[in-house]
Amino acid sequence: MTLPQQIRIAEVGPRDGLQNESAIVPVDTKVAFIDALSQSGVAEIEVTSFVHPKWVPQLADAADVLSRIARRDGVMYSALVPNMKGLERAVDIGVDQIAVFTAASETFSERNTNATIAETIERSVPVVDAAHGQSWPVRGYISCVVACPYEGRIDPAAVRDVAQRLLDIGVDEIDLGETIGVAVPSDIDRLYDAVGEVIEPSSTTLHLHDTRATALTCLYRALQLGVCSFDASCVGLGGCPYAPGAAGNVPTENVVYLCEQLGIQTDVSLDALFEAGRIVLAALERSAPTGVFSADAGAADESCAADK
């Protein structure tokens, strides 16, 4: 199978990565983290979310963060928007793209949004229309595309049907979220066999979690199937308050390293990712994760020290 020549990476660390952190990260740190990511070459940075602060206190500073970051030409700055009130806040401060969200699991949808799948899609309709009125593209997240923490395995046909409903309301991009990190490559085959009936794999974005250290094997399988857009999170930050035990997203630096070794262009600098990772790990008082960061960022630091 032919691999794509180039992939697009959306960095979701500032939003999806930090939303599950219990200790509030200062605005200054978030801005420094995002500004460092802007220098890395990622195509998009999902900066924050305009959900009600009661539900995600970590992102209550959305407007402040967005107003202070140094926006770089060529980088898309996006935000998650749950409803029209959230969209109004996004309009006031300005973004380049918004995301709406639903799930392929009714139980997860109820736990995550206090609404059924149908209700989440229905309330997204005016949001999508208003975003298009601002000339903003809209991403549609579908959570639990392989399995749900409450319902277990999800029928890929259910994912296909939700994707079709999102396309019907005008969503521009389908983002398939493997929320709890249980997938293996055969699950990616089944997922795209079904979803491919309504949208080409190359027109989707795949969002993988690395709970069981299988995210890169799934990503490689997706590359073989023609997927060329992926969400990833610097130093593997992430988790979901409504998916207990689900570890972080696939680390951006691991994705970049794999693709570079496969001869796939990413336009992303590992050194710049390492710098962003140092900023956020210091703020969280957390050690480096295993993988490319722990293997190579330290070596880069030692090399710099030796040159002084």
Short mmCIF file of C-alpha atoms in Angstrom, two decimals:
data_model
loop_
_atom_site.label_atom_id
_atom_site.label_comp_id
_atom_site.label_asym_id
_atom_site.label_seq_id
_atom_site.Cartn_x
_atom_site.Cartn_y
_atom_site.Cartn_z
CA MET A 1 0.00 0.00 0.00
CA THR A 2 1.18 3.51 -0.80
CA LEU A 3 1.79 5.82 2.14
CA PRO A 4 0.92 9.51 1.84
CA GLN A 5 3.76 11.86 0.92
CA GLN A 6 2.77 14.35 3.60
CA ILE A 7 0.55 14.50 6.67
CA ARG A 8 -1.18 17.31 8.53
CA ILE A 9 -0.86 17.48 12.32
CA ALA A 10 -3.32 19.29 14.58
CA GLU A 11 -1.72 19.87 17.98
CA VAL A 12 -4.38 19.38 20.65
CA GLY A 13 -2.22 19.59 23.78
CA PRO A 14 -3.39 23.03 24.95
CA ARG A 15 -7.05 21.98 24.90
CA ASP A 16 -7.51 18.23 24.99
CA GLY A 17 -4.17 17.77 26.69
CA LEU A 18 -4.72 20.15 29.58
CA GLN A 19 -8.47 19.81 30.13
CA ASN A 20 -8.07 16.84 32.45
CA GLU A 21 -5.37 18.39 34.65
CA SER A 22 -6.66 19.04 38.17
CA ALA A 23 -4.20 21.82 38.98
CA ILE A 24 -4.98 25.02 37.08
CA VAL A 25 -2.14 25.90 34.71
CA PRO A 26 -1.42 29.66 34.75
CA VAL A 27 -2.32 31.71 31.69
CA ASP A 28 1.30 32.77 31.23
CA THR A 29 2.36 29.13 31.00
CA LYS A 30 -0.39 28.27 28.54
CA VAL A 31 0.56 31.21 26.34
CA ALA A 32 4.25 30.25 26.45
CA PHE A 33 3.35 26.64 25.61
CA ILE A 34 1.18 27.65 22.66
CA ASP A 35 3.73 30.17 21.38
CA ALA A 36 6.41 27.47 21.44
CA LEU A 37 4.09 25.11 19.57
CA SER A 38 3.49 27.86 16.99
CA GLN A 39 7.20 27.73 16.18
CA SER A 40 7.14 23.98 15.60
CA GLY A 41 5.44 23.95 12.22
CA VAL A 42 2.22 22.16 13.17
CA ALA A 43 -0.64 23.06 10.86
CA GLU A 44 -3.14 23.73 13.63
CA ILE A 45 -3.22 24.32 17.36
CA GLU A 46 -6.43 23.64 19.24
CA VAL A 47 -5.97 26.39 21.79
CA THR A 48 -8.92 26.04 24.15
CA SER A 49 -12.63 25.40 24.56
CA PHE A 50 -15.57 27.70 25.13
CA VAL A 51 -17.45 25.25 27.33
CA HIS A 52 -18.95 26.52 30.57
CA PRO A 53 -16.19 26.95 33.20
CA LYS A 54 -18.21 24.84 35.63
CA TRP A 55 -17.63 21.78 33.45
CA VAL A 56 -13.98 22.40 32.55
CA PRO A 57 -12.42 24.85 35.04
CA GLN A 58 -9.01 24.44 33.42
CA LEU A 59 -10.26 26.25 30.31
CA ALA A 60 -12.16 29.07 32.01
CA ASP A 61 -9.42 31.41 30.76
CA ALA A 62 -10.18 30.75 27.08
CA ALA A 63 -10.62 34.37 26.04
CA ASP A 64 -7.55 35.53 27.97
CA VAL A 65 -5.32 32.86 26.44
CA LEU A 66 -6.55 33.48 22.90
CA SER A 67 -6.08 37.22 23.23
CA ARG A 68 -2.47 36.88 24.39
CA ILE A 69 -0.93 34.26 22.14
CA ALA A 70 1.41 35.37 19.35
CA ARG A 71 -0.34 34.10 16.25
CA ARG A 72 1.94 32.90 13.49
CA ASP A 73 1.05 33.09 9.81
CA GLY A 74 0.24 29.69 8.39
CA VAL A 75 -0.94 28.22 11.71
CA MET A 76 -4.67 27.67 12.28
CA TYR A 77 -5.84 28.47 15.81
CA SER A 78 -9.01 26.62 16.73
CA ALA A 79 -11.34 26.14 19.69
CA LEU A 80 -14.02 23.71 20.79
CA VAL A 81 -17.48 25.31 20.83
CA PRO A 82 -20.42 23.44 22.42
CA ASN A 83 -23.30 25.83 21.73
CA MET A 84 -24.31 29.27 20.49
CA LYS A 85 -23.22 30.98 23.70
CA GLY A 86 -19.77 29.49 23.24
CA LEU A 87 -19.75 30.61 19.61
CA GLU A 88 -20.57 34.17 20.63
CA ARG A 89 -17.54 34.15 22.93
CA ALA A 90 -15.39 32.77 20.11
CA VAL A 91 -16.58 35.52 17.76
CA ASP A 92 -15.70 38.18 20.32
CA ILE A 93 -12.09 37.04 20.56
CA GLY A 94 -11.53 35.46 17.12
CA VAL A 95 -10.47 31.99 16.00
CA ASP A 96 -9.67 30.38 12.65
CA GLN A 97 -11.77 27.23 13.05
CA ILE A 98 -14.21 25.77 15.54
CA ALA A 99 -15.07 22.23 16.54
CA VAL A 100 -18.41 20.78 17.57
CA PHE A 101 -18.69 17.40 19.20
CA THR A 102 -20.82 14.32 19.57
CA ALA A 103 -20.22 10.60 20.08
CA ALA A 104 -20.95 7.21 18.63
CA SER A 105 -22.09 6.00 22.07
CA GLU A 106 -25.38 7.18 23.57
CA THR A 107 -24.16 6.61 27.12
CA PHE A 108 -20.95 8.56 26.59
CA SER A 109 -22.89 11.37 24.94
CA GLU A 110 -25.20 11.59 27.96
CA ARG A 111 -22.28 11.55 30.43
CA ASN A 112 -20.16 14.01 28.43
CA THR A 113 -22.82 16.47 27.24
CA ASN A 114 -26.04 15.69 29.15
CA ALA A 115 -27.66 15.12 25.77
CA THR A 116 -28.38 12.32 23.34
CA ILE A 117 -26.44 12.00 20.11
CA ALA A 118 -29.40 13.44 18.22
CA GLU A 119 -29.62 16.38 20.63
CA THR A 120 -25.91 17.17 20.33
CA ILE A 121 -26.16 17.23 16.56
CA GLU A 122 -29.33 19.31 16.63
CA ARG A 123 -27.80 21.98 18.85
CA SER A 124 -24.74 22.06 16.59
CA VAL A 125 -26.83 23.15 13.59
CA PRO A 126 -27.00 26.88 14.44
CA VAL A 127 -23.36 26.78 15.58
CA VAL A 128 -22.23 25.38 12.23
CA ASP A 129 -24.34 27.90 10.32
CA ALA A 130 -23.03 30.83 12.38
CA ALA A 131 -19.44 29.65 12.04
CA HIS A 132 -19.81 29.48 8.28
CA GLY A 133 -21.19 33.01 8.45
CA GLN A 134 -17.81 33.96 9.92
CA SER A 135 -16.06 32.01 7.13
CA TRP A 136 -14.77 29.54 9.71
CA PRO A 137 -14.48 25.86 8.81
CA VAL A 138 -16.04 23.45 11.30
CA ARG A 139 -14.61 20.20 12.61
CA GLY A 140 -16.99 17.57 13.92
CA TYR A 141 -15.58 15.34 16.64
CA ILE A 142 -17.02 11.87 17.08
CA SER A 143 -15.93 10.29 20.37
CA CYS A 144 -15.75 6.56 21.10
CA VAL A 145 -15.36 5.43 17.50
CA VAL A 146 -13.93 2.06 18.55
CA ALA A 147 -15.09 1.54 22.13
CA CYS A 148 -16.85 3.31 24.98
CA PRO A 149 -15.93 3.15 28.68
CA TYR A 150 -19.59 2.44 29.49
CA GLU A 151 -20.93 0.44 26.53
CA GLY A 152 -17.86 -1.48 25.41
CA ARG A 153 -17.22 -2.06 21.71
CA ILE A 154 -18.98 0.25 19.28
CA ASP A 155 -20.46 -0.92 15.98
CA PRO A 156 -18.54 0.86 13.18
CA ALA A 157 -21.87 1.33 11.39
CA ALA A 158 -22.94 3.60 14.24
CA VAL A 159 -19.85 5.76 13.62
CA ARG A 160 -20.67 5.87 9.91
CA ASP A 161 -24.22 7.00 10.63
CA VAL A 162 -23.08 9.79 12.99
CA ALA A 163 -20.50 10.93 10.45
CA GLN A 164 -23.21 11.14 7.81
CA ARG A 165 -25.44 13.20 10.09
CA LEU A 166 -22.60 15.64 10.77
CA LEU A 167 -21.90 15.96 7.06
CA ASP A 168 -25.60 16.58 6.49
CA ILE A 169 -25.56 19.63 8.79
CA GLY A 170 -22.56 21.08 6.98
CA VAL A 171 -19.57 20.03 9.08
CA ASP A 172 -16.41 20.43 6.99
CA GLU A 173 -14.13 17.89 8.69
CA ILE A 174 -14.86 14.60 10.42
CA ASP A 175 -12.54 13.87 13.35
CA LEU A 176 -12.69 10.28 14.55
CA GLY A 177 -11.81 10.00 18.23
CA GLU A 178 -10.51 6.72 19.62
CA THR A 179 -11.26 8.02 23.07
CA ILE A 180 -10.11 5.27 25.43
CA GLY A 181 -7.08 3.88 23.62
CA VAL A 182 -8.08 0.26 23.08
CA ALA A 183 -7.72 0.06 19.30
CA VAL A 184 -5.43 -2.25 17.37
CA PRO A 185 -4.90 -2.07 13.58
CA SER A 186 -7.79 -4.41 12.78
CA ASP A 187 -10.11 -1.95 14.54
CA ILE A 188 -8.84 0.80 12.23
CA ASP A 189 -9.67 -1.45 9.26
CA ARG A 190 -13.21 -2.00 10.50
CA LEU A 191 -13.67 1.68 11.31
CA TYR A 192 -12.67 2.87 7.85
CA ASP A 193 -14.50 0.07 6.07
CA ALA A 194 -17.67 1.57 7.54
CA VAL A 195 -16.89 5.29 7.52
CA GLY A 196 -15.45 5.00 4.02
CA GLU A 197 -19.00 4.49 2.77
CA VAL A 198 -19.75 8.18 3.43
CA ILE A 199 -16.35 9.91 3.37
CA GLU A 200 -12.91 9.10 1.99
CA PRO A 201 -10.28 8.24 4.63
CA SER A 202 -8.09 11.02 3.23
CA SER A 203 -10.81 13.53 4.16
CA THR A 204 -10.93 12.49 7.83
CA THR A 205 -8.75 13.25 10.83
CA LEU A 206 -7.87 10.46 13.25
CA HIS A 207 -7.55 11.20 16.97
CA LEU A 208 -5.76 8.41 18.83
CA HIS A 209 -5.12 7.82 22.52
CA ASP A 210 -2.13 5.79 23.63
CA THR A 211 -3.56 4.16 26.75
CA ARG A 212 -2.22 0.74 25.80
CA ALA A 213 0.74 1.87 23.69
CA THR A 214 -0.95 0.87 20.42
CA ALA A 215 -1.57 4.34 19.00
CA LEU A 216 1.42 4.35 16.64
CA THR A 217 0.58 0.93 15.23
CA CYS A 218 -2.96 2.17 14.58
CA LEU A 219 -1.61 5.35 13.04
CA TYR A 220 0.62 3.36 10.71
CA ARG A 221 -2.35 1.27 9.61
CA ALA A 222 -4.37 4.44 9.02
CA LEU A 223 -1.54 5.82 6.86
CA GLN A 224 -1.75 2.68 4.75
CA LEU A 225 -5.49 3.26 4.33
CA GLY A 226 -4.93 6.81 3.08
CA VAL A 227 -5.47 8.87 6.22
CA CYS A 228 -3.21 11.93 6.14
CA SER A 229 -4.50 14.14 8.98
CA PHE A 230 -3.96 13.37 12.66
CA ASP A 231 -4.51 14.94 16.06
CA ALA A 232 -1.61 14.62 18.46
CA SER A 233 -0.54 16.12 21.78
CA CYS A 234 2.92 17.33 22.75
CA VAL A 235 4.48 14.96 25.34
CA GLY A 236 1.33 12.86 25.20
CA LEU A 237 -0.82 15.13 27.36
CA GLY A 238 -4.46 14.27 27.57
CA GLY A 239 -7.32 12.30 28.95
CA CYS A 240 -11.04 12.72 29.34
CA PRO A 241 -12.99 13.39 32.54
CA TYR A 242 -15.75 11.12 31.24
CA ALA A 243 -13.47 8.25 30.19
CA PRO A 244 -11.89 6.99 33.42
CA GLY A 245 -8.47 5.44 32.90
CA ALA A 246 -7.97 6.75 29.39
CA ALA A 247 -4.42 8.00 29.15
CA GLY A 248 -3.11 10.78 26.96
CA ASN A 249 -3.16 11.37 23.25
CA VAL A 250 -0.55 9.97 20.93
CA PRO A 251 2.54 12.17 21.49
CA THR A 252 3.16 14.62 18.66
CA GLU A 253 6.90 13.99 18.74
CA ASN A 254 6.35 10.24 18.29
CA VAL A 255 4.13 10.87 15.27
CA VAL A 256 6.69 13.23 13.73
CA TYR A 257 9.57 10.81 14.30
CA LEU A 258 7.70 7.84 12.83
CA CYS A 259 6.61 9.74 9.75
CA GLU A 260 10.06 11.19 9.15
CA GLN A 261 11.57 7.72 9.33
CA LEU A 262 8.98 6.54 6.80
CA GLY A 263 9.86 9.39 4.43
CA ILE A 264 6.57 11.21 5.06
CA GLN A 265 6.79 14.99 5.24
CA THR A 266 5.41 16.67 8.38
CA ASP A 267 7.02 20.15 8.28
CA VAL A 268 7.29 19.90 12.07
CA SER A 269 10.49 20.53 14.04
CA LEU A 270 11.23 18.04 16.79
CA ASP A 271 13.50 20.53 18.55
CA ALA A 272 10.66 23.06 18.72
CA LEU A 273 8.34 20.36 20.09
CA PHE A 274 10.92 19.49 22.72
CA GLU A 275 11.04 23.13 23.82
CA ALA A 276 7.24 23.26 24.10
CA GLY A 277 7.32 20.00 26.03
CA ARG A 278 9.84 21.34 28.53
CA ILE A 279 7.60 24.33 29.22
CA VAL A 280 4.49 22.33 29.99
CA LEU A 281 6.25 19.51 31.86
CA ALA A 282 7.93 22.04 34.15
CA ALA A 283 4.58 23.67 34.87
CA LEU A 284 2.96 20.32 35.64
CA GLU A 285 6.02 19.17 37.64
CA ARG A 286 6.02 15.99 35.64
CA SER A 287 8.86 13.90 34.26
CA ALA A 288 9.33 13.30 30.56
CA PRO A 289 7.21 10.53 29.04
CA THR A 290 8.78 7.49 27.48
CA GLY A 291 9.25 7.64 23.73
CA VAL A 292 10.91 10.17 21.48
CA PHE A 293 10.91 12.98 24.04
CA SER A 294 12.73 11.02 26.74
CA ALA A 295 15.09 9.44 24.21
CA ASP A 296 16.01 12.51 22.18
CA ALA A 297 15.16 15.72 24.04
CA GLY A 298 17.64 14.93 26.81
CA ALA A 299 20.32 14.14 24.26
CA ALA A 300 19.66 17.47 22.58
CA ASP A 301 19.99 19.24 25.93
CA GLU A 302 23.33 17.55 26.60
CA SER A 303 24.57 18.51 23.16
CA CYS A 304 23.63 22.15 23.74
CA ALA A 305 25.35 22.13 27.13
CA ALA A 306 28.51 20.67 25.59
CA ASP A 307 28.61 23.48 23.03
CA LYS A 308 28.63 26.17 25.72
#
